[in-house]
Short mmCIF file of N, CA and C and ligand atoms in Angstrom, two decimals:
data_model
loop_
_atom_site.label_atom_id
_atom_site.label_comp_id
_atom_site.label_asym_id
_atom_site.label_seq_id
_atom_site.Cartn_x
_atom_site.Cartn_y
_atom_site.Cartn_z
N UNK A 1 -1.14 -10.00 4.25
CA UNK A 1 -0.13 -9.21 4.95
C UNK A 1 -0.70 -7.82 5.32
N UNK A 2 -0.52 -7.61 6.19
CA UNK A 2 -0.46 -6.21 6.96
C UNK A 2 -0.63 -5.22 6.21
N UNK A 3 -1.30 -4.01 6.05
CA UNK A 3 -0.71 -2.28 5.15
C UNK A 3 0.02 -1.69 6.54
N UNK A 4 -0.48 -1.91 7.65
CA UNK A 4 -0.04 -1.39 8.79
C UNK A 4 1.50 -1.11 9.23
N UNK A 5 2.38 -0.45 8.58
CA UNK A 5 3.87 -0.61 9.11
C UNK A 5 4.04 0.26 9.95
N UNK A 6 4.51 -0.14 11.28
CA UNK A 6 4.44 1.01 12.39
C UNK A 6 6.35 1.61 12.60
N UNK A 7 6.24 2.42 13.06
CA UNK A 7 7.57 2.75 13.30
C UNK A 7 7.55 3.46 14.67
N UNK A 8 8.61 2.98 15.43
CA UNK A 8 8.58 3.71 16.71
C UNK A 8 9.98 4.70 16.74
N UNK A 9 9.99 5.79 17.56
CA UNK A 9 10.49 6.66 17.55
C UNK A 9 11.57 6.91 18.70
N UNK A 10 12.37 6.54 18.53
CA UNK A 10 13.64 7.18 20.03
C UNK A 10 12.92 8.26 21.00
N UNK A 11 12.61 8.27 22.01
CA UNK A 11 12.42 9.37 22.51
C UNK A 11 14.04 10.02 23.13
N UNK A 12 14.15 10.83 23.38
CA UNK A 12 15.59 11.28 24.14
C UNK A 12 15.27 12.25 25.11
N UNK A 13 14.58 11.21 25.89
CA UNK A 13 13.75 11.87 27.49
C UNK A 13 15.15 12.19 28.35
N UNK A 14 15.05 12.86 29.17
CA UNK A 14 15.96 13.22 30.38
C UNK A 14 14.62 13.91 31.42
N UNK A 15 15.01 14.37 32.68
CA UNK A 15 14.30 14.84 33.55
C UNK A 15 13.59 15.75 33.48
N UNK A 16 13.66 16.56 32.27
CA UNK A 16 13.51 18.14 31.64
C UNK A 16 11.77 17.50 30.73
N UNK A 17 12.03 16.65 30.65
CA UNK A 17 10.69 16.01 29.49
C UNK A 17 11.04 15.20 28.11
N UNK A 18 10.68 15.52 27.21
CA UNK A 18 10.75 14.32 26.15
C UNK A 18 10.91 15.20 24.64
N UNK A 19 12.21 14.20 23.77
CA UNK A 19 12.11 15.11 22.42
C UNK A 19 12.28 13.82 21.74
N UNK A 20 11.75 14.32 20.67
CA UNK A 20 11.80 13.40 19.61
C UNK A 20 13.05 13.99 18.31
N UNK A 21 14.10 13.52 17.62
CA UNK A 21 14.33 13.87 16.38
C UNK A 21 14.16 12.98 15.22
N UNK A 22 13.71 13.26 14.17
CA UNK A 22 13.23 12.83 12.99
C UNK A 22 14.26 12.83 12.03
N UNK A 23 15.04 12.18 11.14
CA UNK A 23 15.98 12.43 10.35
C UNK A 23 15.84 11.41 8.81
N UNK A 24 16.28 11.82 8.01
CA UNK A 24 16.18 11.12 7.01
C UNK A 24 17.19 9.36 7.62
N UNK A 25 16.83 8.36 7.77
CA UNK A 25 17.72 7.28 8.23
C UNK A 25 17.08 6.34 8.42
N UNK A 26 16.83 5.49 9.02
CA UNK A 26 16.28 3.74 9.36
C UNK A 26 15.18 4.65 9.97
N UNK A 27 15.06 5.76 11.03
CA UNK A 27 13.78 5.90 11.11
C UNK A 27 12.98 6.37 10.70
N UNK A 28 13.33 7.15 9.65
CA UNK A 28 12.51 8.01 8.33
C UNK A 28 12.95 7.16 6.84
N UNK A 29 12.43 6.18 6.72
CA UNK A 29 12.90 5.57 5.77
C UNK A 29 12.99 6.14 3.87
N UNK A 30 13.41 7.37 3.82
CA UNK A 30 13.25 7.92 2.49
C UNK A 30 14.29 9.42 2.95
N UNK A 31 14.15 9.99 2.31
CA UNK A 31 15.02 11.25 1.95
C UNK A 31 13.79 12.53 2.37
N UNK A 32 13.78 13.76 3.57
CA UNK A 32 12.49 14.40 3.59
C UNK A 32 12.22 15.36 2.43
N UNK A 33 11.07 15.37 2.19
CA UNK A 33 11.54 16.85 0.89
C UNK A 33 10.41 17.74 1.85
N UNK A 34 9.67 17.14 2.65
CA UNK A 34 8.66 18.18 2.89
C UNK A 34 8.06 17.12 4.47
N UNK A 35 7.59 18.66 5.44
CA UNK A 35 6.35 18.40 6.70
C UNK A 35 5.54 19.39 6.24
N UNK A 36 4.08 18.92 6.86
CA UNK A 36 3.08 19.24 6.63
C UNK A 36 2.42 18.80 8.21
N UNK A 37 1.22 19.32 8.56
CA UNK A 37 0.46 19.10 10.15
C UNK A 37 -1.01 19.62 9.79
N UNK A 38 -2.11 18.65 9.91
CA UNK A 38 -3.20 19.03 10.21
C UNK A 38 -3.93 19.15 11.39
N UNK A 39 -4.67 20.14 11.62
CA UNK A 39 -5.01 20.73 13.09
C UNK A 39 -6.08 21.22 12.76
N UNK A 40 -6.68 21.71 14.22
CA UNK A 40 -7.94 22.45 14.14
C UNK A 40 -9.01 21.61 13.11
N UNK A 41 -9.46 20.19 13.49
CA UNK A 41 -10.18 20.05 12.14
C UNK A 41 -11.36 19.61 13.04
N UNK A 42 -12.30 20.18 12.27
CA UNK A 42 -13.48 20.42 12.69
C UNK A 42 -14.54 18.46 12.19
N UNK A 43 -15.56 18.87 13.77
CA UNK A 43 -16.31 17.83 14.29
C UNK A 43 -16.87 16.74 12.85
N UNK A 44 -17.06 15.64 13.32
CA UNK A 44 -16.74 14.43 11.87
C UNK A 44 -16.53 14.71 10.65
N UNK A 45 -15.29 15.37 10.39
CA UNK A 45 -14.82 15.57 9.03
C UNK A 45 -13.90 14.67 8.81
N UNK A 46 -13.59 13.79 7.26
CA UNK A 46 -13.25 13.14 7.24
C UNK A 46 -11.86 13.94 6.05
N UNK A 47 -10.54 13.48 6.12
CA UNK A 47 -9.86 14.06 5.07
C UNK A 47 -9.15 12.96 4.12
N UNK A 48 -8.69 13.35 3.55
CA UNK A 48 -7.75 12.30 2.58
C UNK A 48 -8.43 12.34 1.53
N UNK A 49 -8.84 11.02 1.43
CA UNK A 49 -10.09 10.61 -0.02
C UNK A 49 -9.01 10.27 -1.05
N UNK A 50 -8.27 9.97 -0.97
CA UNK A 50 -7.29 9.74 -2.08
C UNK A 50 -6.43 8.63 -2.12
N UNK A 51 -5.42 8.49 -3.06
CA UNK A 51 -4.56 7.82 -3.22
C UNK A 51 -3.05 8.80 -3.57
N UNK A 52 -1.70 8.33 -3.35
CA UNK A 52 -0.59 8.98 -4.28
C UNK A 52 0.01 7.81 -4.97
N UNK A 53 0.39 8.47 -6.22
CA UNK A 53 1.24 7.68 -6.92
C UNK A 53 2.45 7.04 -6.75
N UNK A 54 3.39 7.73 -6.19
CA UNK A 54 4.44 7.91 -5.67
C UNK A 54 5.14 8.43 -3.85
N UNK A 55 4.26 9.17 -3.94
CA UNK A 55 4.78 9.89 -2.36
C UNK A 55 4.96 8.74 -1.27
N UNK A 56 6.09 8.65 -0.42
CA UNK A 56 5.79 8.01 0.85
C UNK A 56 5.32 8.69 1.75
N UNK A 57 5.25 8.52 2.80
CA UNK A 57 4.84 9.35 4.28
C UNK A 57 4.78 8.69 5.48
N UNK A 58 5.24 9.19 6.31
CA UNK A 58 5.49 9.29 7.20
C UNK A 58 4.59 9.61 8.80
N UNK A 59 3.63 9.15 9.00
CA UNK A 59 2.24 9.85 9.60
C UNK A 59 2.25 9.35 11.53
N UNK A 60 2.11 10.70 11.97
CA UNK A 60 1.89 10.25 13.66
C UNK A 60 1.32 11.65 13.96
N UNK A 61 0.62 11.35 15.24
CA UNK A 61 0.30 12.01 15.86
C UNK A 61 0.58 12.85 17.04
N UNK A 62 1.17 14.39 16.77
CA UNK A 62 2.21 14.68 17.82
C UNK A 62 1.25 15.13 19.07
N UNK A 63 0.04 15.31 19.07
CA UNK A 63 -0.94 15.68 19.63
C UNK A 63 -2.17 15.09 19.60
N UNK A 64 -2.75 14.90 20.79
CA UNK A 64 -4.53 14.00 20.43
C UNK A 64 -4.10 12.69 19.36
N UNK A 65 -5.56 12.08 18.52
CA UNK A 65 -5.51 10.88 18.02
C UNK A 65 -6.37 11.66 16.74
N UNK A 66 -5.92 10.48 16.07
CA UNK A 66 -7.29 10.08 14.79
C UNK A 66 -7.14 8.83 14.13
N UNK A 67 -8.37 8.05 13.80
CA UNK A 67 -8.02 7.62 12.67
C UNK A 67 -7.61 6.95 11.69
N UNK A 68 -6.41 6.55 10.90
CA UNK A 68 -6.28 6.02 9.45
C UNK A 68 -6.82 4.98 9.27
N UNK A 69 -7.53 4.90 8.03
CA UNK A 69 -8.12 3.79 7.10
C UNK A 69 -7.15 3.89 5.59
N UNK A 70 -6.43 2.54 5.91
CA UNK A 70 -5.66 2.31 4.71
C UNK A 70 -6.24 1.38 3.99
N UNK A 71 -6.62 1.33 2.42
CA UNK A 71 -7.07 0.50 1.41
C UNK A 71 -6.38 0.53 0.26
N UNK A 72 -6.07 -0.87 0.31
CA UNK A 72 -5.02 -1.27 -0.73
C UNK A 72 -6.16 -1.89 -2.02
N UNK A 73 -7.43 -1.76 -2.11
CA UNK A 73 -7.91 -1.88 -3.40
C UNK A 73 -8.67 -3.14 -2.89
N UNK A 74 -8.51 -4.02 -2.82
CA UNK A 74 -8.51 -5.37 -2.04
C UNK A 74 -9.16 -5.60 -0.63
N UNK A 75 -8.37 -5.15 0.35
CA UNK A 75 -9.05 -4.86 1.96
C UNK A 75 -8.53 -3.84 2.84
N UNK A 76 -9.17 -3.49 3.25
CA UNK A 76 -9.42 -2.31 4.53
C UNK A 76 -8.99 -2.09 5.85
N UNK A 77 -7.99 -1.86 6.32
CA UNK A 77 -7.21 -1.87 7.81
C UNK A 77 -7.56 -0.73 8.02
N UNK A 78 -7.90 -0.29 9.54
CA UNK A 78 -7.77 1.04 10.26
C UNK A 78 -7.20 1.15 11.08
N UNK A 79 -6.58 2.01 11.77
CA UNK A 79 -5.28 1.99 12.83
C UNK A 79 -5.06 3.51 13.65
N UNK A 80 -5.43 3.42 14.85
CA UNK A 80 -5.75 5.03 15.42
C UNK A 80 -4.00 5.29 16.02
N UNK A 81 -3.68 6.57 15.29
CA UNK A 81 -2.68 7.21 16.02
C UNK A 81 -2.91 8.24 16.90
N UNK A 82 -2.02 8.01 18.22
CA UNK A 82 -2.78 8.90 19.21
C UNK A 82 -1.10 8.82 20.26
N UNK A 83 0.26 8.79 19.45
CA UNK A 83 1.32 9.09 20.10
C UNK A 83 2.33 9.66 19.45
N UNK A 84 2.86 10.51 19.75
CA UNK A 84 4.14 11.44 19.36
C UNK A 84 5.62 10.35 19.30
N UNK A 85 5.91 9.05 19.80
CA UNK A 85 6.64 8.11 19.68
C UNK A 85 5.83 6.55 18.84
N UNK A 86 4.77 7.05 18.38
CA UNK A 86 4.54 5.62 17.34
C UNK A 86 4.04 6.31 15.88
N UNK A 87 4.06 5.99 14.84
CA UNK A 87 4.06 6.30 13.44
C UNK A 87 3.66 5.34 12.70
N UNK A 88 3.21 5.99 11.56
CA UNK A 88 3.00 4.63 10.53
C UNK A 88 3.96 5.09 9.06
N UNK A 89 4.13 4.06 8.62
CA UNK A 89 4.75 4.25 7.18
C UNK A 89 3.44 4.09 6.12
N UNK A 90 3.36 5.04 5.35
CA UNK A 90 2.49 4.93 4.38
C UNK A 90 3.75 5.03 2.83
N UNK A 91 3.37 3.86 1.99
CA UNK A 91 4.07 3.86 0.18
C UNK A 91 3.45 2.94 -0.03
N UNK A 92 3.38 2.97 -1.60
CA UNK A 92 3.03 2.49 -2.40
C UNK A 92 1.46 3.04 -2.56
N UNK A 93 0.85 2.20 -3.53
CA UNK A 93 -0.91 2.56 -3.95
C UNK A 93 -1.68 2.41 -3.24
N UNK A 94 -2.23 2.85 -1.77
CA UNK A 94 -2.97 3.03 -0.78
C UNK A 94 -4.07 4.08 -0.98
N UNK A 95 -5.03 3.92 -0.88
CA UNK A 95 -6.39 4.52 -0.32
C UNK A 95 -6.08 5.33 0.62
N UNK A 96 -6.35 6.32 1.19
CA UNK A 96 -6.30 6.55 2.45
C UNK A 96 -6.84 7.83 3.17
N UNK A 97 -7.75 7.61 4.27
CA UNK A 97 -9.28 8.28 4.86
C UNK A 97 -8.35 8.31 6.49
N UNK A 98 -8.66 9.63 7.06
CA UNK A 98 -8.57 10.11 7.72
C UNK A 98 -9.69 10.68 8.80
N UNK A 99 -10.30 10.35 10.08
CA UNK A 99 -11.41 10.63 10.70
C UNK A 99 -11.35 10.10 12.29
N UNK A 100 -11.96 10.80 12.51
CA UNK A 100 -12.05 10.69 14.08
C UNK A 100 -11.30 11.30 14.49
N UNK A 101 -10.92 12.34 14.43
CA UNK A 101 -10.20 13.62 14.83
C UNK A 101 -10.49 14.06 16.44
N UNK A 102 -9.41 14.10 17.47
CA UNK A 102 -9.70 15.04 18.40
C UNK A 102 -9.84 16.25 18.17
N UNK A 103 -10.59 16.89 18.84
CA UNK A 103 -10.04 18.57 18.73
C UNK A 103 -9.03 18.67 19.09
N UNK A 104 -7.99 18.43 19.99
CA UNK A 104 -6.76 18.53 20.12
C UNK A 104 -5.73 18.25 18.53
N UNK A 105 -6.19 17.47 18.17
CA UNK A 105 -5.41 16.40 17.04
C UNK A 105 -4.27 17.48 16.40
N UNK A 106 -3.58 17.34 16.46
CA UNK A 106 -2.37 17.09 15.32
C UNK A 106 -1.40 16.58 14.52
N UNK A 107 -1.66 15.93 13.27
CA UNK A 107 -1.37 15.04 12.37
C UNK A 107 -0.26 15.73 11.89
N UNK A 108 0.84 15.07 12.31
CA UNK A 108 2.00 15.56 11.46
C UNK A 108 2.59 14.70 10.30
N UNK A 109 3.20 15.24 9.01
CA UNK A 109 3.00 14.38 8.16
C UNK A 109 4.64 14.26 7.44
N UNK A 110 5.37 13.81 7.03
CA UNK A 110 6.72 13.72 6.96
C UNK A 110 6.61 13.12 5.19
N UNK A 111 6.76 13.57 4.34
CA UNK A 111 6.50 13.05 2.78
C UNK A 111 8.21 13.18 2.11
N UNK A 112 8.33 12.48 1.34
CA UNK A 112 9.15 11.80 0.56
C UNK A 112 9.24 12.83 -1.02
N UNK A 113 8.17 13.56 -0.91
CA UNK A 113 8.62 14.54 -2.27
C UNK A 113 7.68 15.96 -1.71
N UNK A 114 7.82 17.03 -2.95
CA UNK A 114 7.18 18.33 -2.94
C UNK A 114 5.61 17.83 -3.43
N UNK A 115 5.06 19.09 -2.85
CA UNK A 115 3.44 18.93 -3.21
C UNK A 115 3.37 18.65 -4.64
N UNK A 116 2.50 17.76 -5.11
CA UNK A 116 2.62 17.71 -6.44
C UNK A 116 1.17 17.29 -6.69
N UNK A 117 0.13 18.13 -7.29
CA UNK A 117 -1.41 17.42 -7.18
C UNK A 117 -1.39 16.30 -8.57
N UNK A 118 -0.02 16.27 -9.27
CA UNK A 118 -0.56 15.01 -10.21
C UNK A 118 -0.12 13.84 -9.70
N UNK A 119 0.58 13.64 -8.62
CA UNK A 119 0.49 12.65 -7.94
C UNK A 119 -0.61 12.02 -7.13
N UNK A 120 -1.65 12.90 -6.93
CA UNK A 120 -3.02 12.21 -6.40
C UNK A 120 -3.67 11.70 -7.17
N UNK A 121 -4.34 10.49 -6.41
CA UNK A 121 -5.62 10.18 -7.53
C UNK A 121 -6.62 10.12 -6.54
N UNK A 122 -7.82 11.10 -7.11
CA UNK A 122 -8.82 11.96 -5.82
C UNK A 122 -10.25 10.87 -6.76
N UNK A 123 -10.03 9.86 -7.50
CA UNK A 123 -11.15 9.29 -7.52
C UNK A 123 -11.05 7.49 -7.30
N UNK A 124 -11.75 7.07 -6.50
CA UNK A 124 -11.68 5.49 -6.24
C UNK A 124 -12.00 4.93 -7.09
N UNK A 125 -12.78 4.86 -8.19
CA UNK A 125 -13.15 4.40 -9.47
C UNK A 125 -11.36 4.65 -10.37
N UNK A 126 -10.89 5.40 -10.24
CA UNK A 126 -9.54 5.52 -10.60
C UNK A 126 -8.61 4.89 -10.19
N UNK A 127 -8.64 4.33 -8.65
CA UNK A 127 -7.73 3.98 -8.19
C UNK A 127 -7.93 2.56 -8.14
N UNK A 128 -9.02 1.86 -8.30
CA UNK A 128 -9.21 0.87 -8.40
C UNK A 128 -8.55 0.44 -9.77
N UNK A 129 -8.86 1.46 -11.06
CA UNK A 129 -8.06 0.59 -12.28
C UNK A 129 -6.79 1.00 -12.30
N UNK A 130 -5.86 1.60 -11.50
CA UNK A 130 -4.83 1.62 -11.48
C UNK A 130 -3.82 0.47 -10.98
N UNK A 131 -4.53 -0.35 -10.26
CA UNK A 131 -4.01 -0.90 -8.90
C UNK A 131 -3.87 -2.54 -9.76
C1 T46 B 201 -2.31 13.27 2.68
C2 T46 B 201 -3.05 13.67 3.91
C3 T46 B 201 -2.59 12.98 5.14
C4 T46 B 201 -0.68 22.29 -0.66
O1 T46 B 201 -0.74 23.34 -1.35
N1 T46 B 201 0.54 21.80 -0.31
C5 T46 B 201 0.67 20.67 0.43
O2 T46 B 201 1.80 20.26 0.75
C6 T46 B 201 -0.52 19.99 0.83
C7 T46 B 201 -0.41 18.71 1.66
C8 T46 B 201 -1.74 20.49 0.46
N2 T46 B 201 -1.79 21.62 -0.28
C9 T46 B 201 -3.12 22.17 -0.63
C10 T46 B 201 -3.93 21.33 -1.60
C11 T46 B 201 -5.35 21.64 -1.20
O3 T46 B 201 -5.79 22.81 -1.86
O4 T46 B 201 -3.90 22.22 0.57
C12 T46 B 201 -5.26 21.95 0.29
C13 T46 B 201 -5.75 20.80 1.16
O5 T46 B 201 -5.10 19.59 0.75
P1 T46 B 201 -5.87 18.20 0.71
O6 T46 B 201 -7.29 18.40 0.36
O7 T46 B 201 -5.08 17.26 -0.16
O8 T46 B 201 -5.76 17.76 2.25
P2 T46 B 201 -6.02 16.34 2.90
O9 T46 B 201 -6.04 16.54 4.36
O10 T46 B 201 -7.19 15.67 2.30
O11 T46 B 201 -4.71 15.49 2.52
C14 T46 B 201 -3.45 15.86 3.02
C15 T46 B 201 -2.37 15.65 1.94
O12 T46 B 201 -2.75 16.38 0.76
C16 T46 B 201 -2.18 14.23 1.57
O13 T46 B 201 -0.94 14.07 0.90
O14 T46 B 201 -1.92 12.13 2.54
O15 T46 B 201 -3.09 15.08 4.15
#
């Protein structure tokens, strides 16, 4: 089965241009506690490197593309976001690497709780015996 869960987004275009709203509901599937946006990221840098314990998220690209490599321990999907109306759902014990960044890129990120660094697990040797 898939890690890939995509979610598409209402646009509520009129002649003026295009908006998106985000709300806790069928299309934000969790309660928000927190956004977050990565930008400006500099030429083949790769981010993530981790796993969360708990956190969901919510991940698209409101600007430019990059990117995701999801690993569930097992096998390896990658999946480039590069639209302000398509998303992915990220939960449960996922891997997950971030790369190929435009310079344009902006990764906006929609999470399910507050920053919490004991919810990461920043080593794959870790996440493998967790899983
Ligand atoms: C994820 C990917 C997509 C905070 O203080 N508060 C926050 O809400 C966040 C997200 C980060 N930080 C601090 C922790 C680090 O000192 O910002 C610094 C950079 O965070 P990190 O190295 O975890 O960044 P990424 O890009 O590797 O990962 C981030 C999120 O942490 C993570 O949840 O899934 O973006």
């Amino acid at each position: 089965m898939t890690m890939i869960k995509w979610l598409k987004f209402p646009s509520l275009g009129d002649s003026r241009g295009s908006l998106v709203a985000l709300e806790s509901s069928e299309i934000v599937p969790f309660n928000i506690k927190r956004v977050y946006y990565l930008f400006d990221t500099k030429d083949n840098v790769t981010r993530g490197n981790h796993a969360h314990k708990k956190l969901k998220q919510v991940m698209l690209c409101i600007k430019g593309s990059c990117t995701v490599s999801l690993d569930n321990g097992f096998s390896r999907e990658c999946v480039n976001l590069n639209s302000p109306i398509n998303g992915i759902l990220v939960e449960g014990l996922i891997w997950r690497e971030m790369s190929n960044f435009t310079k344009d890129c902006i990764l906006l990120v929609i999470a399910s709780e507050n920053y919490d660094e004991s919810d990461y697990i920043r080593d794959y040797n870790e996440f493998k015996k967790s899983i």
